[in-house]
Coordinates of C-alpha atoms (C1' of nucleotides) in Angstrom, one line a residue:
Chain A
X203 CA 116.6 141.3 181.8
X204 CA 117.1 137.5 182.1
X205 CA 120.1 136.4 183.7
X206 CA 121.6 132.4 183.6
X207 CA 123.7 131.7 186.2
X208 CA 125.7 128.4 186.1
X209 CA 127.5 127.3 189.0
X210 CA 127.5 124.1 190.7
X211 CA 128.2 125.4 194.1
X212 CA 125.0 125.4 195.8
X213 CA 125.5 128.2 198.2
X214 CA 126.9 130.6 195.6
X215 CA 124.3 129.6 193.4
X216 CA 122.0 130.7 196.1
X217 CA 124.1 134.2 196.6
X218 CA 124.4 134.9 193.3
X219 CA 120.4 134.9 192.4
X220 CA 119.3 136.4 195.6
X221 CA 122.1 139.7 194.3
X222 CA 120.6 139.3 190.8
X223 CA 116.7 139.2 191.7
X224 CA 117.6 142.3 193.9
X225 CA 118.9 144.3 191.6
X226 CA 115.6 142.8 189.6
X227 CA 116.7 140.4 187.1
X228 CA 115.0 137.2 185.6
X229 CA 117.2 134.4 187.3
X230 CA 117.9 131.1 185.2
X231 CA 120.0 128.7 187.2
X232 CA 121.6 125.7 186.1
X233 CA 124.0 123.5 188.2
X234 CA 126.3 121.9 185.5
X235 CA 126.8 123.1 181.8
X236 CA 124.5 120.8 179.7
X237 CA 121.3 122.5 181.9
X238 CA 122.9 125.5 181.1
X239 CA 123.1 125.1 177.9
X240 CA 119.8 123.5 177.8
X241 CA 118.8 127.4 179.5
X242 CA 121.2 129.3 177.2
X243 CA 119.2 127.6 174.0
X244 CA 115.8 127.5 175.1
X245 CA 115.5 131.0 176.8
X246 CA 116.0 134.6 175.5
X247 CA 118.9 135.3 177.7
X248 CA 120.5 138.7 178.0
X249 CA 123.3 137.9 180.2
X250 CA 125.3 134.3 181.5
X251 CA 127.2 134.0 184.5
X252 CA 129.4 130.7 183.9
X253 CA 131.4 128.7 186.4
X254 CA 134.7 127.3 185.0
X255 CA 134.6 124.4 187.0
X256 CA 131.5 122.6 185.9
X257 CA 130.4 119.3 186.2
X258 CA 129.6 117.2 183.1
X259 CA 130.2 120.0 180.8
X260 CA 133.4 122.2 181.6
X261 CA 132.8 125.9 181.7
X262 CA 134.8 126.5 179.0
X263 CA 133.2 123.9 176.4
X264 CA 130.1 125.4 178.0
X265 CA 131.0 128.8 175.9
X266 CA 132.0 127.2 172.8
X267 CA 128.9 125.4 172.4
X268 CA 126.7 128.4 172.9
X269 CA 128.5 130.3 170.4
X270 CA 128.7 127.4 168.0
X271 CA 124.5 127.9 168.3
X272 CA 125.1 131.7 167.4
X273 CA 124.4 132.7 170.5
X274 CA 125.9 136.2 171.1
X275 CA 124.6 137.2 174.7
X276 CA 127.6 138.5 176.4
X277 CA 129.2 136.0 179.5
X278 CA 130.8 136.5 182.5
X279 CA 133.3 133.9 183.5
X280 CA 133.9 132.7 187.2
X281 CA 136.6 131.3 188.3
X282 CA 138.7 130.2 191.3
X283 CA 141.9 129.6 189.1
X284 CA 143.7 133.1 189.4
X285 CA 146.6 132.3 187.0
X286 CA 146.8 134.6 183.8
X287 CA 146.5 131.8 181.6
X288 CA 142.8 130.7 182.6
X289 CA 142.1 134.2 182.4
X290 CA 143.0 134.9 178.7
X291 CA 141.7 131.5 177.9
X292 CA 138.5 131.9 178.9
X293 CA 138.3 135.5 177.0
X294 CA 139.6 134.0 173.8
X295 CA 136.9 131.3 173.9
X296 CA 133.7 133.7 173.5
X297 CA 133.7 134.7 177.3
X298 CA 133.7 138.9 177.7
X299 CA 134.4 139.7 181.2
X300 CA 136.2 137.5 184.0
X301 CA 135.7 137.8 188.0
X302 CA 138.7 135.5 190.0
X303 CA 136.9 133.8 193.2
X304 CA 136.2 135.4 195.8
X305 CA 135.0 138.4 194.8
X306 CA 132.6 141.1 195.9
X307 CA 129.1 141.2 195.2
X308 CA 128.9 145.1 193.9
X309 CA 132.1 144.1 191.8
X310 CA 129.9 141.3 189.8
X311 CA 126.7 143.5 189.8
X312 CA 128.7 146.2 188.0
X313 CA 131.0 143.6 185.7
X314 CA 127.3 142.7 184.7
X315 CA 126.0 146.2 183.8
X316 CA 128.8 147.1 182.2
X317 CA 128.4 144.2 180.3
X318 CA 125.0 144.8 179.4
X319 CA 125.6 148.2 178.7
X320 CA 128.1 147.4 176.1
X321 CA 126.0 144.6 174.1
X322 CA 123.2 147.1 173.9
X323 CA 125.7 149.0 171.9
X324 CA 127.4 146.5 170.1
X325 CA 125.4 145.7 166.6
X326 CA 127.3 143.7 164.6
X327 CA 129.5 140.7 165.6
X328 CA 130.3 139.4 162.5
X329 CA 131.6 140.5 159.2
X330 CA 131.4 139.8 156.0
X331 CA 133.5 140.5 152.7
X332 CA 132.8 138.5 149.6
X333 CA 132.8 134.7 150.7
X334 CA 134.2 135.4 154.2
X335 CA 132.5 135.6 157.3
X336 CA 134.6 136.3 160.5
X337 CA 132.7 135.9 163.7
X338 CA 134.2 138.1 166.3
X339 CA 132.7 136.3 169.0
X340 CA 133.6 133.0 167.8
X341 CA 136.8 134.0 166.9
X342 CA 136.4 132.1 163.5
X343 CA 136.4 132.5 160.0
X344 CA 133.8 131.3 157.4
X345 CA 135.5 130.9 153.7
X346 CA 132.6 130.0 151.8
X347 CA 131.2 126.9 154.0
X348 CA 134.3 126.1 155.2
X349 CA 135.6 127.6 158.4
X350 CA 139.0 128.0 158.1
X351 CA 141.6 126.5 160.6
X352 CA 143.6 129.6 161.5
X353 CA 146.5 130.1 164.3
X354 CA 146.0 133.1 166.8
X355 CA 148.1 135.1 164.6
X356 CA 146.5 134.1 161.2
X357 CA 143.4 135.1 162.8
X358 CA 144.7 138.3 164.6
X359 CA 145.8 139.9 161.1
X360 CA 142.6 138.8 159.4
X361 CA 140.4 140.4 161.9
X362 CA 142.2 143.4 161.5
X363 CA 142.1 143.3 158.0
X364 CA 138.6 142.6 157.8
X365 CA 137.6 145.6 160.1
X366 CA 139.9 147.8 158.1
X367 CA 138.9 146.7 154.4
X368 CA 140.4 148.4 151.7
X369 CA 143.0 150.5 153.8
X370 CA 146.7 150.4 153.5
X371 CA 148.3 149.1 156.7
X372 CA 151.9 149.3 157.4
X373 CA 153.7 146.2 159.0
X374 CA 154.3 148.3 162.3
X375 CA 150.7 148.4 162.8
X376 CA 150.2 144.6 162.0
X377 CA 152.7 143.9 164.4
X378 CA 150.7 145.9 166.9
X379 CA 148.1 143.7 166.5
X380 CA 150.3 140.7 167.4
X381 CA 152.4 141.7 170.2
X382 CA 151.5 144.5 173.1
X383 CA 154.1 145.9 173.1
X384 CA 157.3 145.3 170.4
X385 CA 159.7 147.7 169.0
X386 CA 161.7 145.1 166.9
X387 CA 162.7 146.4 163.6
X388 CA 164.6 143.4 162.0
X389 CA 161.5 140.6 161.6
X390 CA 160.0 139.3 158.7
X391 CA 156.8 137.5 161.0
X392 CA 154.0 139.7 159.1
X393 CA 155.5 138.6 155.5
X394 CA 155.7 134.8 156.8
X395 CA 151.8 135.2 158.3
X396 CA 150.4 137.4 155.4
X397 CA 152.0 134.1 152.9
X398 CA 150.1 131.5 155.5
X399 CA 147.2 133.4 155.1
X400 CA 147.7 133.7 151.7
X401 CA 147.9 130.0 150.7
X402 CA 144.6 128.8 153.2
X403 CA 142.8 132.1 151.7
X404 CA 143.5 130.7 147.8
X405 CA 143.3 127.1 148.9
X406 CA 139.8 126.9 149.6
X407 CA 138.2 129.2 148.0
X408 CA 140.8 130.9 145.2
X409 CA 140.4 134.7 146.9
X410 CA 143.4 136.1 147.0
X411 CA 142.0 139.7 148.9
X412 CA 145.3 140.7 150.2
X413 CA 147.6 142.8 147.8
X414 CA 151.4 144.2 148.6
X415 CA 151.8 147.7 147.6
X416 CA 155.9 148.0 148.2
X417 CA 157.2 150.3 150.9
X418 CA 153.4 151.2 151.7
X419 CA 151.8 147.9 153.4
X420 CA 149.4 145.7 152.6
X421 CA 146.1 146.1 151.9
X422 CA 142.7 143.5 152.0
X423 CA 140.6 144.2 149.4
X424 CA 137.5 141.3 149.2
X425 CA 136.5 142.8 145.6
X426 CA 140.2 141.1 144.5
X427 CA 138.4 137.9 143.1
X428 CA 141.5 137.4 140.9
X429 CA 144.0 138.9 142.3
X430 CA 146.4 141.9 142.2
X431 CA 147.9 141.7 144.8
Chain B
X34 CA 154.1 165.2 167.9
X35 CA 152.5 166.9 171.1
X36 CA 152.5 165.1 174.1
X37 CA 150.9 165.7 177.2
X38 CA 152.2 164.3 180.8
X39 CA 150.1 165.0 183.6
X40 CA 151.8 163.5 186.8
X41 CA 152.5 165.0 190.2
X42 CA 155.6 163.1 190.7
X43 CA 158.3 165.4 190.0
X44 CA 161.4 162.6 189.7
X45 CA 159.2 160.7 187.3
X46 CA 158.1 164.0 185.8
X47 CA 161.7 164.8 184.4
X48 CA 162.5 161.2 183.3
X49 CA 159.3 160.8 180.8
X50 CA 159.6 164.1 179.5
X51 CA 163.7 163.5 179.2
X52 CA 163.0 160.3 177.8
X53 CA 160.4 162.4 175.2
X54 CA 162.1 165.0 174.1
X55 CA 164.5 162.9 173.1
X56 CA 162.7 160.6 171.1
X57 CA 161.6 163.8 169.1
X58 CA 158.7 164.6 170.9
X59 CA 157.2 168.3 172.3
X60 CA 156.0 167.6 175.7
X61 CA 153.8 169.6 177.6
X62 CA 153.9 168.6 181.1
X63 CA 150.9 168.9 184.0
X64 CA 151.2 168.3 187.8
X65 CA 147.4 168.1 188.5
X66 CA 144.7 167.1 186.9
X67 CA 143.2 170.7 186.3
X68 CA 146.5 171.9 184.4
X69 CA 146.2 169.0 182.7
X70 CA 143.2 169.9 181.4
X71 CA 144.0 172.7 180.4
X72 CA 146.4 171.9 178.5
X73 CA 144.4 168.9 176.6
X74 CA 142.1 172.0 176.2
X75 CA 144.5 174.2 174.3
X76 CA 147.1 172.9 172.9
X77 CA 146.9 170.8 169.8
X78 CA 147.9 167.3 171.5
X79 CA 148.5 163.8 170.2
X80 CA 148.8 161.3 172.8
X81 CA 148.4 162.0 176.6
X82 CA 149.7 159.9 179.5
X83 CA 148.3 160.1 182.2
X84 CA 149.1 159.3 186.4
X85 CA 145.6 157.9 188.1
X86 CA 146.8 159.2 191.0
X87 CA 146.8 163.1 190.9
X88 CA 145.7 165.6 193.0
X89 CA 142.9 168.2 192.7
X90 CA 141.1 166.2 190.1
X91 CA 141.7 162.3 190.0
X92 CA 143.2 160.9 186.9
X93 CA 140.0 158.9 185.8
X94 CA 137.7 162.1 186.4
X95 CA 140.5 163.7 184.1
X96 CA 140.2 161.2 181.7
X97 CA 136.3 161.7 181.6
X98 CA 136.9 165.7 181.3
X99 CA 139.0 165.5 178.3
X100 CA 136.2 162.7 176.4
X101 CA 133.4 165.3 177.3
X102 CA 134.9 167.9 175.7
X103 CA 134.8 165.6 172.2
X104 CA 139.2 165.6 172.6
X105 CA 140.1 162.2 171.5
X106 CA 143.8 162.3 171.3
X107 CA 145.2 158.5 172.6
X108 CA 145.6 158.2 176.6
X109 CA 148.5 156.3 178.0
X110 CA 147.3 155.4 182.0
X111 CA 149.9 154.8 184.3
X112 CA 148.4 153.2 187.3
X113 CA 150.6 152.2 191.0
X114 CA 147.8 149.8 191.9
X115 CA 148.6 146.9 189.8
X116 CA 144.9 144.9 190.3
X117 CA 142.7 144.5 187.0
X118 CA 139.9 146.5 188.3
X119 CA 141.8 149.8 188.3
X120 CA 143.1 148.9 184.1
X121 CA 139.7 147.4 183.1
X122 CA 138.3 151.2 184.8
X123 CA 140.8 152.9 183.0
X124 CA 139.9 151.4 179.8
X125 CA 136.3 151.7 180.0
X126 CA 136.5 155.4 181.2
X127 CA 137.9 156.2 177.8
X128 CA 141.8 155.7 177.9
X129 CA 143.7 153.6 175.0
X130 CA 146.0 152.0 177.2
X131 CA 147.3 151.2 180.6
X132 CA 151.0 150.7 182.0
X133 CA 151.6 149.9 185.7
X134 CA 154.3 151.4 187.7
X135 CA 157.4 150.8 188.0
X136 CA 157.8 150.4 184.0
X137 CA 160.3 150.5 181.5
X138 CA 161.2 153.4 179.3
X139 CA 161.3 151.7 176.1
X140 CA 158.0 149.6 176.6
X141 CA 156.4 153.4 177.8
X142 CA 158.0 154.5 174.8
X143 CA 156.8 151.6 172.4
X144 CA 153.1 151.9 173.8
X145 CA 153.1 155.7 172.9
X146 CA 154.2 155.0 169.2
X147 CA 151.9 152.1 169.2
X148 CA 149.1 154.3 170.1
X149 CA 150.1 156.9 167.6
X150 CA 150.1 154.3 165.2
X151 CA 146.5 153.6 165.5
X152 CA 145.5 156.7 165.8
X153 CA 146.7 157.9 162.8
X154 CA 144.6 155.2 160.7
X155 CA 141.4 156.7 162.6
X156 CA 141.5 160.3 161.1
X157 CA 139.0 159.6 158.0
X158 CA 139.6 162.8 156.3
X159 CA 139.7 163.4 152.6
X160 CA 141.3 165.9 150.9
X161 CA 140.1 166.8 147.6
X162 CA 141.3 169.2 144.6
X163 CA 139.7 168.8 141.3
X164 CA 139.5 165.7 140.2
X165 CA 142.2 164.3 142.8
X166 CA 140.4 162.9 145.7
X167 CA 143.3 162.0 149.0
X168 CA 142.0 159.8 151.7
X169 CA 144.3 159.5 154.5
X170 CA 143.0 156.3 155.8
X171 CA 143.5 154.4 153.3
X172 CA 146.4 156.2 152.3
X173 CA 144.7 156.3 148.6
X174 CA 144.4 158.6 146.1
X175 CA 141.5 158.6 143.1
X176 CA 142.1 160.5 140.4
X177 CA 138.6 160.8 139.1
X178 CA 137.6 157.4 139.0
X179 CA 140.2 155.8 139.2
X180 CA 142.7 155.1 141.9
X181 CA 146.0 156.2 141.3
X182 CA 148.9 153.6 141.3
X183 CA 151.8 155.2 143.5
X184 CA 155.0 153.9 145.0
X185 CA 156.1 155.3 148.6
X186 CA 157.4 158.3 147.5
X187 CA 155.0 159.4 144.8
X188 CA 152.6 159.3 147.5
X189 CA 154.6 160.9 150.3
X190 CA 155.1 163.8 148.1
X191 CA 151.2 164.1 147.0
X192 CA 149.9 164.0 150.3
X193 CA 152.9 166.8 151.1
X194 CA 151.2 168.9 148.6
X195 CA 147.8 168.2 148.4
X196 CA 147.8 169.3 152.1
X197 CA 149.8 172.7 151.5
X198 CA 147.9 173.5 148.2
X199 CA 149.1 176.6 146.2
X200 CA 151.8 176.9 148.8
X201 CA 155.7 177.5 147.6
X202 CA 157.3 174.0 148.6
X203 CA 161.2 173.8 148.2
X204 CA 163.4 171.0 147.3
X205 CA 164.9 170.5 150.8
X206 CA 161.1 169.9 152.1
X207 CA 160.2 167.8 150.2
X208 CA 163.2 165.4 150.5
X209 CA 162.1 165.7 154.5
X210 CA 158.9 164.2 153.6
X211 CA 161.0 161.3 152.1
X212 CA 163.6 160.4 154.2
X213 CA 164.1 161.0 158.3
X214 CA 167.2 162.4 158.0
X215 CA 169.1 163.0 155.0
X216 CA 171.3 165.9 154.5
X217 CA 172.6 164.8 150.9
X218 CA 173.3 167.9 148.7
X219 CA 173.6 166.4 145.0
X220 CA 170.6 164.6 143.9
X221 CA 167.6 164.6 141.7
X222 CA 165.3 162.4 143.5
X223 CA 162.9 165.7 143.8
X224 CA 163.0 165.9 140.1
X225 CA 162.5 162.3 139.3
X226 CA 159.6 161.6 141.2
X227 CA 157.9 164.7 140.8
X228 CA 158.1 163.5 137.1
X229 CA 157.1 160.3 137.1
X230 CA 154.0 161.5 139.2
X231 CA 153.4 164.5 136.7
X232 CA 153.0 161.4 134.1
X233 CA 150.5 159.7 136.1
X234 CA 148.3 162.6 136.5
X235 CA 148.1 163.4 133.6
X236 CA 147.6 160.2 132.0
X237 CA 144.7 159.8 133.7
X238 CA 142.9 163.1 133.7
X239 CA 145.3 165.5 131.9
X240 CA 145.3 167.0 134.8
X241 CA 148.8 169.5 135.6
X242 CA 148.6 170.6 139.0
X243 CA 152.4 170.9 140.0
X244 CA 154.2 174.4 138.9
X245 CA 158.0 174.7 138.7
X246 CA 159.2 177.6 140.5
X247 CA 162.7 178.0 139.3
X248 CA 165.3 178.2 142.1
X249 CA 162.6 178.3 144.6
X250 CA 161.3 175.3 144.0
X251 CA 157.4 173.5 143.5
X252 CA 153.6 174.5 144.2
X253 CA 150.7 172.6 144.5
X254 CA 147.8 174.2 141.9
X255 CA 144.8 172.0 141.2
X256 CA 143.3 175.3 139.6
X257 CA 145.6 174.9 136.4
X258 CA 143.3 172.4 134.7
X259 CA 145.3 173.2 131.7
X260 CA 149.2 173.4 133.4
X261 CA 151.2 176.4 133.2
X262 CA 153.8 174.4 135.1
Chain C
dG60 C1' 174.6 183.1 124.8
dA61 C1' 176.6 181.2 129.1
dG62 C1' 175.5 179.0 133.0
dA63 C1' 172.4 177.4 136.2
dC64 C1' 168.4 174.9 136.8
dC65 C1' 165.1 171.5 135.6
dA66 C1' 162.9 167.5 132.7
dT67 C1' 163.2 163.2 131.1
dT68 C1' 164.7 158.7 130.1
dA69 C1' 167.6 154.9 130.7
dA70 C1' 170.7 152.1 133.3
dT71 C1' 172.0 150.4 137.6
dT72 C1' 171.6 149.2 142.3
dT73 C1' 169.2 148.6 146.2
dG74 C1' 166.4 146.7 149.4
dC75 C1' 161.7 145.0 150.1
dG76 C1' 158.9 141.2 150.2
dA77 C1' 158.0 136.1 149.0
dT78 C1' 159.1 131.8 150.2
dT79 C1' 161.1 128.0 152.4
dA80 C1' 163.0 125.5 156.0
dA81 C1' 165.1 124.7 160.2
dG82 C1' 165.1 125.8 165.1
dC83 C1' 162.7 126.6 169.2
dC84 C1' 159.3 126.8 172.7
dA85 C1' 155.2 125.7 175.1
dA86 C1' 151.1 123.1 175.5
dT87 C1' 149.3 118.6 175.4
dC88 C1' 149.4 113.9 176.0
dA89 C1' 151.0 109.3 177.1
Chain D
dT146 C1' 158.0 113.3 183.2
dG147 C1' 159.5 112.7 178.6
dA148 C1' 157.7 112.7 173.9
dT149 C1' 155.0 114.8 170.5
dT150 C1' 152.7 118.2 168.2
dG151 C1' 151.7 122.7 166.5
dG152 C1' 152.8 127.3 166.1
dC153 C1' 156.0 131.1 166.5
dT154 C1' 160.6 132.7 165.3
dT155 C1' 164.6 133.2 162.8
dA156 C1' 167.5 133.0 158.9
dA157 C1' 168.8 132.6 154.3
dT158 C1' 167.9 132.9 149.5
dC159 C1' 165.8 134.9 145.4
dG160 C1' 163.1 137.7 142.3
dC161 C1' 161.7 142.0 141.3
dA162 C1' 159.8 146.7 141.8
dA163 C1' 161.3 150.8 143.1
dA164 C1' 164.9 154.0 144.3
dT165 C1' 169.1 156.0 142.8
dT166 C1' 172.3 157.5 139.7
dA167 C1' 173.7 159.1 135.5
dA168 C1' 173.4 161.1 131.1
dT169 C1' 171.4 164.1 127.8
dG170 C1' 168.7 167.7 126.3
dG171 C1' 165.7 171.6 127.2
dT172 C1' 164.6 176.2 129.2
dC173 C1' 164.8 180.1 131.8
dT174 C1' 167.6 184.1 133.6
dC175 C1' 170.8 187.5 133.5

DNA sequence: GAGACCATTAATTTGCGATTAAGCCAATCA
DNA sequence: TGATTGGCTTAATCGCAAATTAATGGTCTC
């Protein structure tokens, strides 16, 4: 199991491998994102450790540009910034687990197992129905050759859709996929996203996959090439 | 709906189950982790929430009892220690969602219908009787080859009887299956739907499964191939 | 054969969903 | 920090499918 660790600080650098070639990883280290992602291309890594406060290449555009190469090793974010925001950021953007500095070494050994454990499970990352391919990783949306430019929510509700194809969904359970926790009754936020969707779905490639059966839900199905719905 | 509470605090013991009950639920409530297995064991539940903190046997360990046995009803985890590490353990170990203490009612309650929600798309059973094929998934129904067009009702009424086949349904039933409450006396809504879906059955497959029982009301018969209702 | 019960169709009403636009809030940038 | 942008939210309107009601005719039971 190869490891890439990118940090900058020298001593946790140092820390970090000497816990990782312990436990008996393969250690690649880099000290500022372009070697990592210099590493992260050129190496078959299972499993990357990434500062968020990198030199010449933040941590964060780091993660985009290895999963803009397709590469779906999982990551482990670091990061001294213990605000909720950084945190959720840094999952959205292709990271899978986060560890706020300081933390304890057994902590990050088992974030990095349980990581590992989980990708050795996890098959597919992307799906694809008729000329759409959503990259779960990425958090993006291929229609045709064209990735679409969709909001959180736009995305949110296709993802769902696309890992549920061809089932009827009721708007409570959209909403579910929006919000936590919501209870509201009187909203019409799933009709206004499903006609968003709608119109970039149709614009670029003339799919309209998403039909309305009244009272039941909605329901995506990609064989729709015309439309029913 | 069954739902199982297993916490030792007796104050907060009476306030979900109060809280519950009134929201229509059947509650089973557990003080320690043993009863509460015992209870996951055998009785029929839907959702469970669950205290970590419990004697006898610790909620995670709980958690992993009830996933042995193959139970996979959604767990609510309500946790006092308020660090990620104890909800990201909770997640992993197999529950469906976490809430930290203190909380309020209506975001406990809107978690458990959340989590009802989903659960009720996983259930990938089909029903099938004669040529009518009922997937509760996708809330579909073929008839033959060909999917049958339903509104709301028509299909709230054929999953009502597909899942009671050959069973005397009344009037007063069946209206339950339409409305949440409704105690209206004079109206044919039974008759007009169970019309218009008598049409589509038969249109496509000739197919007359419903009987009329006069004065008791209908049954479910995918044996009369040739209708002697 | 009278009366209750049901089937069927047509007419009416309702309320859901589509759509648009304006308001609002938060994140970003100057 | 104030302005700007982009995206979420809310509201209002409109068309239409579906639900409801009503009316008529059929059928079973006693």
């Amino acid at each position: 199991m190869r490891v890439l660790v990118v940090e900058d600080d020298i001593e946790l650098q140092g820390q970090l491998s000497r816990m990782l070639e312990h436990s008996g990883f393969q250690v690649n280290l880099a000290a500022d994102g372009q070697e990592g992602l210099y590493y992260a291309t050129d190496y078959d890594i299972d499993v990357a450790i990434i500062d968020l406060g990198l030199p010449k290449m933040d941590g964060l555009e780091l993660i985009n540009r290895i999963r803009d190469k397709d590469l779906d090793f999982p990551i482990l974010v670091l990061t001294a910034r213990s605000g909720w925001r950084a945190k959720v950021q840094g999952l959205d953007s292709g990271a899978d687990d986060y560890l706020t500095k300081p933390f304890q070494p057994e902590e990050l050994m088992a974030r990095v197992n349980a990581l590992l454990r989980r990708a050795s499970g996890k098959t597919h990352t992307k799906i694809v129905h008729g000329p759409l391919a959503l990259d779960l990783k990425k958090k993006t949306v291929l229609n045709g050759d064209l990735e679409m430019d969709l909001t959180a929510f736009e995305y949110k509700v296709l993802e769902h859709f696309m890992m549920h194809p061809k089932v009827i969904v009721n708007k409570a359970r959209l909403v579910d996929c929006l919000y936590d926790y919501n209870e509201e009754k009187d909203s019409n936020v799933i009709e206004v996203i499903i006609a968003r969707l709608r119109k970039k779905l149709e614009l670029q490639a003339k799919f309209k996959p998403i039909e309305t059966l009244r009272g039941r839900g909605y329901r995506f199905n990609p064989d729709n090439h015309d439309g029913s719905g």
